XYZ file of C-alpha atoms in Angstrom:
408
model
C -23.065 -4.742 11.987
C -23.408 -1.690 14.259
C -23.242 1.816 12.794
C -23.538 5.275 14.256
C -25.540 8.094 12.755
C -25.832 11.556 14.244
C -27.885 13.055 11.449
C -31.145 13.798 13.173
C -30.605 15.303 16.635
C -26.907 15.849 17.164
C -26.845 12.930 19.600
C -25.211 9.753 18.385
C -27.787 7.223 17.342
C -26.654 3.606 17.378
C -28.412 1.171 15.100
C -28.143 -2.105 13.252
C -27.539 -2.114 9.515
C -30.065 -4.433 7.934
C -28.737 -6.975 5.463
C -30.340 -8.371 2.319
C -31.763 -11.793 3.107
C -30.012 -14.096 0.644
C -32.520 -16.926 1.060
C -35.610 -14.943 0.122
C -37.115 -16.888 -2.780
C -40.413 -15.048 -3.374
C -42.583 -12.099 -2.514
C -42.330 -8.494 -3.622
C -41.464 -6.816 -0.304
C -37.880 -6.953 0.862
C -37.186 -9.328 3.743
C -34.009 -8.279 5.528
C -31.809 -9.914 8.098
C -31.513 -8.264 11.497
C -29.250 -10.890 13.029
C -28.560 -14.596 12.674
C -31.938 -15.673 14.055
C -34.130 -12.690 13.129
C -35.465 -11.221 9.901
C -37.630 -8.166 9.412
C -40.043 -6.800 6.823
C -42.026 -3.572 6.343
C -44.817 -3.406 8.879
C -48.401 -3.959 7.823
C -50.875 -3.203 10.606
C -53.205 -6.028 9.657
C -50.363 -8.530 9.653
C -49.103 -7.257 13.004
C -52.552 -7.696 14.558
C -52.738 -11.214 13.157
C -49.472 -12.171 14.859
C -50.571 -10.544 18.112
C -53.864 -12.491 18.153
C -52.524 -15.701 16.621
C -54.403 -18.854 17.699
C -52.194 -21.034 19.869
C -52.546 -24.045 17.571
C -51.147 -22.049 14.633
C -47.981 -20.900 16.387
C -46.308 -24.190 15.473
C -46.707 -23.291 11.814
C -45.805 -19.597 11.725
C -42.536 -17.737 12.399
C -42.206 -16.447 15.945
C -43.255 -12.793 16.168
C -40.592 -10.744 17.992
C -42.018 -7.229 17.975
C -41.314 -4.117 15.905
C -38.440 -1.744 15.181
C -38.034 1.626 13.524
C -35.822 1.875 10.437
C -34.317 4.780 8.483
C -32.197 5.255 5.389
C -28.509 5.866 6.059
C -25.757 6.887 3.640
C -22.171 5.904 4.437
C -19.012 7.852 3.597
C -18.886 6.208 0.164
C -22.402 7.365 -0.625
C -23.920 3.879 -0.422
C -27.425 3.641 0.994
C -28.413 1.179 3.699
C -31.345 0.639 6.002
C -30.504 1.020 9.682
C -32.738 -0.286 12.466
C -33.144 1.533 15.756
C -34.333 -1.203 18.128
C -36.962 -0.383 20.703
C -35.653 -0.560 24.259
C -37.516 -3.784 25.022
C -36.060 -5.440 21.928
C -32.386 -4.745 22.566
C -31.653 -7.529 25.020
C -32.217 -10.780 23.068
C -30.453 -9.780 19.866
C -26.765 -10.211 19.131
C -25.436 -8.399 16.103
C -22.979 -10.211 13.857
C -19.940 -8.179 12.841
C -19.204 -10.342 9.779
C -21.753 -10.861 7.049
C -21.603 -12.537 3.658
C -24.844 -10.791 2.692
C -23.491 -7.288 3.317
C -20.212 -8.185 1.620
C -22.066 -9.319 -1.515
C -24.325 -6.254 -1.488
C -21.433 -3.841 -1.017
C -19.419 -5.614 -3.718
C -22.267 -5.144 -6.167
C -22.465 -1.444 -5.332
C -18.692 -1.001 -5.604
C -18.564 -2.924 -8.875
C -21.085 -0.543 -10.413
C -19.555 2.492 -8.723
C -23.046 3.321 -7.522
C -23.638 5.809 -4.769
C -27.370 5.344 -4.606
C -30.046 2.693 -4.633
C -30.056 2.480 -8.432
C -26.568 0.966 -8.471
C -27.716 -2.628 -8.679
C -29.749 -1.943 -11.806
C -26.521 -1.429 -13.730
C -24.896 -4.631 -12.472
C -24.675 -7.449 -14.978
C -23.409 -10.932 -14.235
C -22.499 -13.339 -17.015
C -24.971 -15.893 -15.660
C -27.968 -13.526 -15.523
C -30.160 -14.038 -18.555
C -31.922 -10.743 -17.818
C -30.666 -7.652 -16.019
C -32.384 -6.142 -13.030
C -32.950 -2.883 -14.911
C -35.815 -4.309 -16.968
C -39.394 -3.412 -16.164
C -41.081 -5.489 -13.434
C -43.753 -6.316 -15.998
C -41.118 -8.174 -17.999
C -39.118 -11.145 -16.872
C -36.556 -8.964 -15.099
C -35.066 -12.026 -13.483
C -34.407 -15.220 -15.394
C -36.663 -18.105 -14.445
C -33.665 -20.262 -13.710
C -30.271 -19.309 -12.270
C -27.198 -21.367 -11.650
C -24.939 -19.477 -9.249
C -21.587 -21.042 -8.508
C -18.272 -19.878 -7.077
C -17.847 -17.271 -9.819
C -20.818 -15.330 -8.484
C -19.003 -14.523 -5.258
C -15.374 -14.813 -6.309
C -14.751 -11.197 -5.315
C -16.274 -11.610 -1.874
C -14.056 -12.719 0.990
C -14.447 -12.384 4.726
C -11.900 -10.964 7.153
C -10.129 -14.335 7.323
C -9.685 -14.370 3.526
C -12.110 -17.270 3.226
C -14.643 -17.387 0.445
C -18.047 -16.115 1.512
C -21.207 -18.069 0.727
C -20.649 -19.392 -2.777
C -24.287 -19.558 -3.818
C -27.110 -17.131 -3.287
C -30.561 -16.461 -4.622
C -30.754 -13.153 -6.548
C -34.405 -12.552 -5.693
C -33.671 -11.087 -2.263
C -31.135 -8.660 -3.764
C -33.699 -7.636 -6.363
C -36.319 -6.931 -3.675
C -33.761 -5.105 -1.526
C -32.720 -2.847 -4.398
C -36.337 -2.156 -5.374
C -37.191 -1.273 -1.774
C -34.244 1.109 -1.425
C -35.157 2.745 -4.723
C -38.756 3.240 -3.613
C -37.837 4.639 -0.200
C -35.196 6.920 -1.693
C -37.612 8.370 -4.252
C -40.652 8.717 -1.984
C -39.276 9.687 1.432
C -36.498 11.834 2.968
C -33.539 9.935 4.375
C -34.400 10.809 7.989
C -37.939 9.406 7.676
C -38.626 6.621 10.192
C -40.331 3.423 9.024
C -41.773 0.588 11.090
C -40.723 -3.022 10.518
C -41.894 -6.365 11.907
C -39.324 -8.630 13.567
C -39.813 -12.329 12.856
C -37.951 -15.557 13.474
C -35.448 -16.505 10.778
C -36.669 -20.056 10.140
C -33.814 -20.988 7.775
C -30.927 -20.026 10.080
C -30.550 -23.587 11.380
C -29.900 -25.000 7.898
C -26.480 -25.045 6.244
C -27.860 -25.140 2.689
C -31.549 -24.210 3.057
C -33.784 -25.557 0.301
C -36.910 -23.375 0.291
C -40.216 -23.692 -1.570
C -42.651 -20.744 -1.459
C -46.225 -21.726 -2.352
C -48.970 -19.127 -2.769
C -51.990 -20.795 -1.213
C -55.686 -20.747 -2.077
C -57.888 -20.119 -5.077
C -58.332 -16.424 -4.199
C -55.301 -14.160 -3.826
C -56.919 -10.757 -3.293
C -58.088 -9.438 0.046
C -61.525 -8.005 0.714
C -60.046 -4.516 1.025
C -58.410 -4.194 -2.421
C -59.590 -2.079 -5.344
C -61.635 -3.564 -8.182
C -58.643 -3.129 -10.507
C -56.317 -5.076 -8.224
C -59.001 -7.674 -7.613
C -59.379 -8.259 -11.378
C -55.592 -8.501 -11.791
C -55.269 -11.144 -9.082
C -58.232 -13.090 -10.432
C -56.555 -13.245 -13.854
C -53.326 -14.553 -12.317
C -55.230 -17.262 -10.482
C -57.273 -18.253 -13.535
C -54.160 -18.518 -15.723
C -52.098 -20.516 -13.223
C -52.324 -23.601 -11.038
C -54.027 -21.509 -8.339
C -57.401 -22.124 -10.005
C -57.098 -25.875 -10.511
C -54.892 -26.867 -7.576
C -55.383 -24.074 -5.048
C -51.671 -23.294 -4.967
C -48.821 -22.121 -7.193
C -45.068 -21.767 -6.937
C -43.848 -18.275 -6.034
C -40.196 -19.181 -5.821
C -37.801 -21.883 -4.746
C -34.159 -22.740 -4.291
C -32.760 -26.274 -4.258
C -29.170 -27.097 -3.357
C -27.539 -29.273 -6.009
C -24.984 -31.444 -4.264
C -23.290 -32.492 -7.494
C -22.578 -28.907 -8.598
C -22.396 -27.201 -5.193
C -24.854 -24.433 -5.994
C -28.530 -23.558 -5.769
C -31.007 -24.052 -8.549
C -33.450 -21.114 -8.319
C -36.920 -20.590 -9.748
C -38.970 -17.388 -9.494
C -42.655 -16.499 -9.466
C -42.770 -15.967 -13.240
C -41.735 -19.576 -13.711
C -44.431 -20.670 -11.264
C -47.190 -18.791 -13.053
C -46.538 -20.630 -16.322
C -46.766 -24.146 -14.932
C -49.533 -26.581 -15.786
C -50.771 -29.068 -13.193
C -48.291 -31.628 -14.510
C -45.558 -28.986 -14.596
C -46.291 -28.180 -10.968
C -45.905 -31.840 -10.050
C -42.572 -32.007 -11.878
C -41.370 -28.835 -10.137
C -42.305 -30.312 -6.770
C -40.314 -33.430 -7.678
C -37.384 -31.203 -8.660
C -37.581 -29.389 -5.310
C -36.957 -32.727 -3.597
C -34.128 -33.721 -5.939
C -30.554 -32.787 -5.018
C -29.120 -33.224 -8.513
C -28.107 -36.781 -7.769
C -31.157 -38.464 -6.272
C -34.673 -37.875 -5.001
C -34.594 -37.138 -1.268
C -37.262 -39.725 -0.449
C -36.509 -39.520 3.288
C -38.020 -36.017 3.290
C -41.464 -37.083 2.113
C -42.632 -38.682 5.350
C -41.822 -35.741 7.670
C -43.201 -33.217 5.154
C -46.441 -35.181 4.834
C -46.719 -35.576 8.614
C -46.453 -31.842 9.147
C -48.797 -30.983 6.277
C -51.415 -33.331 7.704
C -50.988 -31.710 11.112
C -51.344 -28.240 9.573
C -54.447 -29.365 7.679
C -56.029 -30.460 10.961
C -55.255 -27.062 12.495
C -56.633 -25.042 9.552
C -59.858 -27.076 9.549
C -60.454 -25.872 13.111
C -59.942 -22.153 12.369
C -63.461 -20.872 11.759
C -63.874 -17.459 10.016
C -60.193 -17.255 8.924
C -59.434 -16.525 5.265
C -55.704 -16.549 4.495
C -55.899 -14.544 1.289
C -52.512 -14.092 -0.444
C -50.637 -16.001 2.258
C -47.818 -18.403 1.444
C -46.610 -21.727 2.722
C -42.882 -22.395 3.079
C -41.378 -25.873 2.954
C -37.762 -25.910 4.147
C -35.142 -28.612 4.473
C -31.361 -28.812 4.452
C -29.656 -29.537 1.146
C -26.689 -30.830 3.123
C -27.741 -34.422 3.699
C -26.978 -35.868 7.116
C -24.432 -38.722 7.021
C -26.051 -42.137 7.041
C -29.606 -40.815 6.649
C -31.075 -41.981 3.362
C -34.446 -43.340 4.426
C -37.176 -42.157 6.735
C -37.893 -43.615 10.136
C -40.999 -45.525 11.225
C -44.434 -44.049 10.577
C -45.545 -42.086 13.652
C -48.971 -42.759 15.117
C -50.985 -39.626 14.412
C -49.733 -36.043 13.939
C -46.287 -35.209 15.355
C -46.385 -33.615 18.781
C -43.135 -31.725 18.338
C -42.547 -28.319 16.832
C -41.926 -27.906 13.103
C -38.323 -28.588 12.190
C -37.868 -31.314 14.772
C -37.377 -34.961 13.821
C -40.135 -37.172 15.303
C -39.426 -40.878 15.067
C -35.978 -40.275 13.576
C -37.395 -38.559 10.484
C -35.396 -36.009 8.490
C -35.559 -32.402 9.668
C -38.005 -30.149 7.808
C -39.961 -26.960 8.478
C -43.497 -26.092 7.348
C -44.420 -22.435 7.949
C -47.230 -20.117 6.888
C -46.166 -16.532 6.115
C -47.579 -13.264 4.719
C -50.792 -12.291 6.496
C -51.340 -8.736 5.249
C -54.692 -9.738 3.698
C -55.792 -12.335 6.237
C -59.246 -11.682 7.653
C -61.084 -13.290 10.558
C -63.938 -12.521 12.919
C -62.975 -9.487 14.969
C -60.127 -8.329 12.729
C -59.931 -4.549 12.582
C -60.717 -4.178 8.851
C -63.188 -7.038 8.589
C -65.384 -6.466 5.530
C -67.146 -9.823 5.537
C -67.615 -12.320 8.339
C -66.987 -15.838 7.079
C -68.224 -19.095 8.576
C -66.124 -22.214 8.768
C -62.502 -22.806 7.786
C -60.814 -21.412 4.661
C -61.934 -23.677 1.762
C -59.362 -22.338 -0.709
C -56.406 -22.922 1.613
C -57.684 -26.383 2.502
C -58.174 -27.222 -1.197
C -54.580 -26.282 -1.952
C -53.216 -28.118 1.061
C -55.127 -31.311 0.198
C -53.844 -31.226 -3.383
C -50.281 -30.675 -2.185
C -50.585 -33.698 0.106
C -52.008 -35.842 -2.700
C -49.209 -34.902 -5.117
C -46.527 -35.639 -2.514
C -48.179 -38.965 -1.753
C -48.067 -39.815 -5.468
C -44.358 -38.949 -5.552
C -43.810 -41.073 -2.447
C -45.534 -44.018 -4.126
C -43.435 -43.569 -7.252
C -46.309 -42.513 -9.512
């Protein structure tokens, strides 16, 4: 969606209105959609440097880095706030801007429903299927641990052809988007420019993307955080599966084919799980409401084993507070109910491909704001060898999936 804004210099400034990313299942920063194949997030210098110096072997398991853009707040004639990107000259060519968007339609409908003219509008919006409203304190369970969104959730949203827009969406991305707008509106003037990272949208190729966000490792705080924040993160790890398994659920969405909607879980749900609860949640992530998608286990395990081999070779890297995404399509391919033959060794194709006729899946590492490695600009400690916490979590994930595969 292209908009024009002449607020700052008198010359027309053409930009791209960023959309809430409806398949964001975790995190606290807003991930927004730039176009069909590109998402963006607030720039962190450490994360940008990581992407720019990314080891070649890891590029298979991270979103493609596409550069940076500047972003500013923009208020339309109705008083609704949006974020508008002003692409750098070198970034204009590859991107094609969609003129129709279910995400913007949903967001604008929520604002219109509340009559809101500012970023606080969403906090007043209540849906019958929300167990908690978004106006509660972040310290409380401001989002229900489980949502069932069906056609009613978007019954007011239609595209230009009078067709129903996407009938199911995860509310977490809208929550993060609203919180981000609120923060920017309260802390900065509307003409303030902000920098954002452009990254590959790894779910764009899936019709009904099922996404699992796993916070990896036994340590979640970076070397550069305050003692207070360090203690807070250590408590979260000690009280969750991060301590015993080296990973915990930060969010997920699973398409239920029998009910035609997503089942969504948030990070508060993930923090409460025991080791057995984590295993059951992982089983649920692979269940479409009718059956266990057993054909997904082989390709997921193949890619996790390949990633494990790569991480074991990355000396000095510590991926503190990073996440691992597992993605597959909830729309099952016709005639595909079992996996193909076992490949010999790690797959040689990129994540998301289907080696040996296996089902299509994606394994991607994300969130590198606290990653440290030898030569990183804010290196506080030089580590030797690969990241033991990440490896511990990855090995446990593989073992649990193998147990599920074997029917244990």
